Amino acid sequence: MLPLVLAALLWVLLHLGVAGTGLRGAIAARIGDRGFQAGFSIASFVAIGLLIWAWRAAPSAPLWVAPSWLRWLAVVAMLPAFMFFVGSLTVRNPTMTGGNGATARGMLRLTRHPMLWSFAIWALVHAVVSGTISGLLFFGAFAVTALAGMPSIDAKLAKRDPAGFASVLEATSILPGGAIAAGRNRLMAGELMLPVVLGAVLWVALLLAHPWLFGVAPLPS
């Protein structure tokens, strides 16, 4: 179990202790932004490889058995996760690389961090359903980096471009639906058609393929 603990810590520290702190700027000042991005991508690839290897090698010590209702809830919760993920890929996002000047449209009207929300929902759902120590460590590492990454990214962008990011903050929110509830944005159903439809298709496809891909049937029998 120790290798899994260390791998989980490595993943979290890499994203929150390096990319999410002033250390990123110090490294980028020496090797340039592109150099940092390349190095960070390689380090992330190695870290996730170690995390997967350690998770598969770790003993499955059970903590609880998820009841049928919880497994059904997990299946349903994955539907918006897919929609958030597709929505993050179908619009330019000011919080992601190359998103400078992007406007709050599509899924960004709901949240400015749709991809991180998709990862957070996926990780939390699987951590709860797994009911094992290894599952909590593995999926918990992704949940922590996704949830903590949202305010971390906001703070980094606000520091880099205070004036430019102010308009993004005004029209969007971290919490899904927060800006709309506050009257700072409005829902445009037409802009969400693609992520909703394609996300639902992918959700159904993965439900059917899950037993063959991962050896686990997500639907309670």
Coordinates of C-alpha atoms in Angstrom, one line a residue:
M1 CA 0.0 0.0 0.0
L2 CA 3.0 2.3 0.6
P3 CA 3.8 2.7 -3.1
L4 CA 0.2 3.7 -3.8
V5 CA 0.4 6.3 -1.0
L6 CA 3.6 7.7 -2.4
A7 CA 2.3 7.7 -6.0
A8 CA -0.9 9.5 -4.9
L9 CA 1.2 12.1 -3.0
L10 CA 3.5 12.6 -6.0
W11 CA 0.5 13.3 -8.2
V12 CA -1.1 15.8 -5.8
L13 CA 2.2 17.6 -5.1
L14 CA 3.1 17.8 -8.8
H15 CA -0.2 19.5 -9.6
L16 CA -0.8 21.6 -6.5
G17 CA 2.7 22.0 -5.2
V18 CA 4.4 22.8 -8.5
A19 CA 1.9 23.9 -11.1
G20 CA -0.3 25.6 -8.5
T21 CA 2.3 27.7 -6.7
G22 CA 5.0 30.3 -7.3
L23 CA 7.4 27.4 -8.0
R24 CA 5.9 27.2 -11.5
G25 CA 6.9 30.8 -12.3
A26 CA 10.4 30.2 -10.9
I27 CA 10.9 27.1 -13.1
A28 CA 9.3 28.8 -16.2
A29 CA 11.6 31.8 -15.7
R30 CA 14.6 29.5 -16.2
I31 CA 13.4 27.2 -19.0
G32 CA 10.5 29.2 -20.5
D33 CA 6.8 28.5 -20.5
R34 CA 7.0 26.0 -23.3
G35 CA 9.9 24.2 -21.6
F36 CA 7.9 24.1 -18.4
Q37 CA 4.8 22.8 -20.2
A38 CA 6.8 20.1 -21.9
G39 CA 8.5 19.1 -18.7
F40 CA 5.3 19.1 -16.7
S41 CA 3.5 17.0 -19.3
I42 CA 6.3 14.4 -19.1
A43 CA 6.3 14.4 -15.3
S44 CA 2.5 14.1 -15.3
F45 CA 2.6 11.1 -17.7
V46 CA 5.2 9.4 -15.5
A47 CA 3.2 10.2 -12.3
I48 CA -0.1 8.9 -13.6
G49 CA 1.7 5.7 -14.9
L50 CA 3.2 5.1 -11.4
L51 CA -0.2 5.8 -9.8
I52 CA -2.0 3.3 -12.0
W53 CA 0.7 0.7 -11.5
A54 CA 0.7 1.2 -7.7
W55 CA -3.1 1.0 -7.6
R56 CA -3.2 -2.3 -9.6
A57 CA -0.5 -3.8 -7.3
A58 CA -2.1 -2.6 -4.0
P59 CA -4.2 -5.0 -2.0
S60 CA -8.0 -4.4 -2.1
A61 CA -8.7 -3.9 1.6
P62 CA -12.5 -3.4 1.8
L63 CA -14.0 -0.7 3.9
W64 CA -17.6 -1.0 2.8
V65 CA -19.8 -2.5 0.2
A66 CA -21.8 0.0 -1.9
P67 CA -25.5 -0.7 -1.8
S68 CA -27.5 -0.9 -5.0
W69 CA -29.0 2.5 -4.6
L70 CA -25.6 4.1 -4.2
R71 CA -24.4 2.3 -7.4
W72 CA -27.4 3.6 -9.3
L73 CA -26.7 7.1 -8.0
A74 CA -23.1 6.8 -9.2
V75 CA -24.3 5.7 -12.6
V76 CA -26.6 8.7 -12.9
A77 CA -23.9 11.1 -11.6
M78 CA -21.6 10.1 -14.4
L79 CA -24.0 11.5 -17.0
P80 CA -23.3 15.2 -16.2
A81 CA -19.6 14.3 -15.9
F82 CA -19.6 13.2 -19.5
M83 CA -21.6 16.3 -20.5
F84 CA -19.1 18.6 -18.7
F85 CA -16.2 16.8 -20.4
V86 CA -17.6 17.1 -23.9
G87 CA -18.6 20.7 -23.1
S88 CA -15.0 21.5 -22.1
L89 CA -13.8 20.4 -25.5
T90 CA -16.3 22.2 -27.6
V91 CA -15.6 25.8 -26.5
R92 CA -12.5 27.8 -26.0
N93 CA -11.9 28.2 -22.3
P94 CA -10.0 31.2 -20.8
T95 CA -8.8 28.9 -17.9
M96 CA -7.0 26.5 -20.3
T97 CA -3.9 26.9 -22.6
G98 CA -4.7 28.9 -25.7
G99 CA -8.0 30.2 -24.3
N100 CA -7.0 33.9 -24.0
G101 CA -9.9 36.1 -25.1
A102 CA -12.5 33.3 -24.9
T103 CA -16.0 34.3 -23.9
A104 CA -18.4 32.6 -21.5
R105 CA -20.5 30.6 -23.8
G106 CA -21.7 27.0 -24.0
M107 CA -20.8 24.9 -20.9
L108 CA -18.8 27.9 -19.6
R109 CA -22.1 29.5 -18.7
L110 CA -22.6 26.8 -16.1
T111 CA -19.0 26.7 -14.9
R112 CA -15.6 28.0 -16.0
H113 CA -14.0 24.6 -15.1
P114 CA -16.1 22.0 -16.9
M115 CA -13.2 19.6 -17.5
L116 CA -12.1 19.7 -13.8
W117 CA -15.7 19.1 -12.7
S118 CA -15.9 16.1 -15.0
F119 CA -12.8 14.6 -13.4
A120 CA -14.0 15.5 -9.9
I121 CA -17.3 13.8 -10.4
W122 CA -15.7 10.8 -12.0
A123 CA -13.2 10.5 -9.1
L124 CA -15.6 11.0 -6.3
V125 CA -18.1 8.6 -7.8
H126 CA -15.6 5.8 -8.2
A127 CA -13.9 6.4 -4.8
V128 CA -17.3 6.0 -3.0
V129 CA -18.4 3.0 -5.0
S130 CA -15.1 1.2 -4.8
G131 CA -15.3 0.9 -1.0
T132 CA -11.6 0.0 -0.7
I133 CA -8.6 1.8 0.7
S134 CA -6.8 1.5 -2.6
G135 CA -9.8 3.0 -4.4
L136 CA -9.9 5.9 -2.0
L137 CA -6.2 6.7 -2.4
F138 CA -6.3 6.3 -6.2
F139 CA -9.5 8.1 -7.1
G140 CA -9.0 10.5 -4.1
A141 CA -5.8 11.8 -5.6
F142 CA -7.7 12.9 -8.8
A143 CA -10.6 14.3 -6.8
V144 CA -8.2 16.5 -4.7
T145 CA -6.3 17.8 -7.7
A146 CA -9.5 18.5 -9.6
L147 CA -11.3 20.3 -6.8
A148 CA -8.3 22.2 -5.5
G149 CA -7.2 23.0 -9.0
M150 CA -10.2 25.2 -9.7
P151 CA -9.4 28.0 -7.2
S152 CA -5.7 27.5 -7.9
I153 CA -6.1 28.1 -11.6
D154 CA -8.3 31.1 -10.9
A155 CA -5.7 32.7 -8.6
K156 CA -2.9 32.1 -11.1
L157 CA -4.8 33.7 -14.0
A158 CA -6.1 36.6 -11.9
K159 CA -2.5 37.4 -10.9
R160 CA -1.2 37.0 -14.5
D161 CA -3.9 39.2 -16.1
P162 CA -6.1 40.9 -13.5
A163 CA -8.1 43.1 -15.9
G164 CA -8.6 40.4 -18.5
F165 CA -9.7 37.7 -16.1
A166 CA -12.0 40.1 -14.2
S167 CA -14.6 39.8 -16.9
V168 CA -14.3 36.1 -16.9
L169 CA -14.9 36.0 -13.2
E170 CA -17.9 38.3 -13.5
A171 CA -19.7 36.1 -16.1
T172 CA -18.8 32.6 -14.8
S173 CA -18.6 30.6 -11.6
I174 CA -16.8 27.7 -10.1
L175 CA -19.9 26.1 -8.7
P176 CA -22.1 24.8 -11.6
G177 CA -25.0 27.2 -12.2
G178 CA -23.7 29.8 -9.7
A179 CA -23.3 32.7 -12.2
I180 CA -26.7 31.9 -13.7
A181 CA -28.4 31.8 -10.2
A182 CA -26.7 35.1 -9.4
G183 CA -28.0 36.7 -12.6
R184 CA -24.6 37.2 -14.0
N185 CA -25.2 34.9 -16.9
R186 CA -28.1 33.0 -18.6
L187 CA -28.7 29.5 -19.8
M188 CA -28.6 29.1 -23.6
A189 CA -30.1 25.7 -24.4
G190 CA -28.9 25.7 -28.0
E191 CA -25.3 26.1 -27.0
L192 CA -25.5 23.0 -24.8
M193 CA -27.1 20.7 -27.4
L194 CA -23.8 19.2 -28.6
P195 CA -22.3 18.4 -25.1
V196 CA -25.7 17.1 -23.8
V197 CA -26.3 14.8 -26.7
L198 CA -22.8 13.6 -27.3
G199 CA -22.2 13.3 -23.6
A200 CA -25.3 11.1 -23.2
V201 CA -24.1 8.9 -26.2
L202 CA -20.7 8.5 -24.6
W203 CA -22.3 7.7 -21.2
V204 CA -24.4 4.9 -22.7
A205 CA -21.5 3.6 -24.7
L206 CA -19.2 3.4 -21.7
L207 CA -22.0 1.8 -19.6
L208 CA -22.2 -1.0 -22.1
A209 CA -18.4 -1.3 -22.6
H210 CA -17.4 -0.9 -19.0
P211 CA -17.4 -4.7 -18.1
W212 CA -15.1 -5.5 -21.1
L213 CA -12.8 -2.5 -20.6
F214 CA -12.4 -2.6 -16.8
G215 CA -13.8 -5.9 -15.7
V216 CA -16.5 -4.3 -13.6
A217 CA -20.2 -4.0 -14.4
P218 CA -21.4 -0.5 -13.3
L219 CA -25.1 -1.4 -13.3
P220 CA -26.4 -3.2 -10.2
S221 CA -27.7 -6.7 -11.0

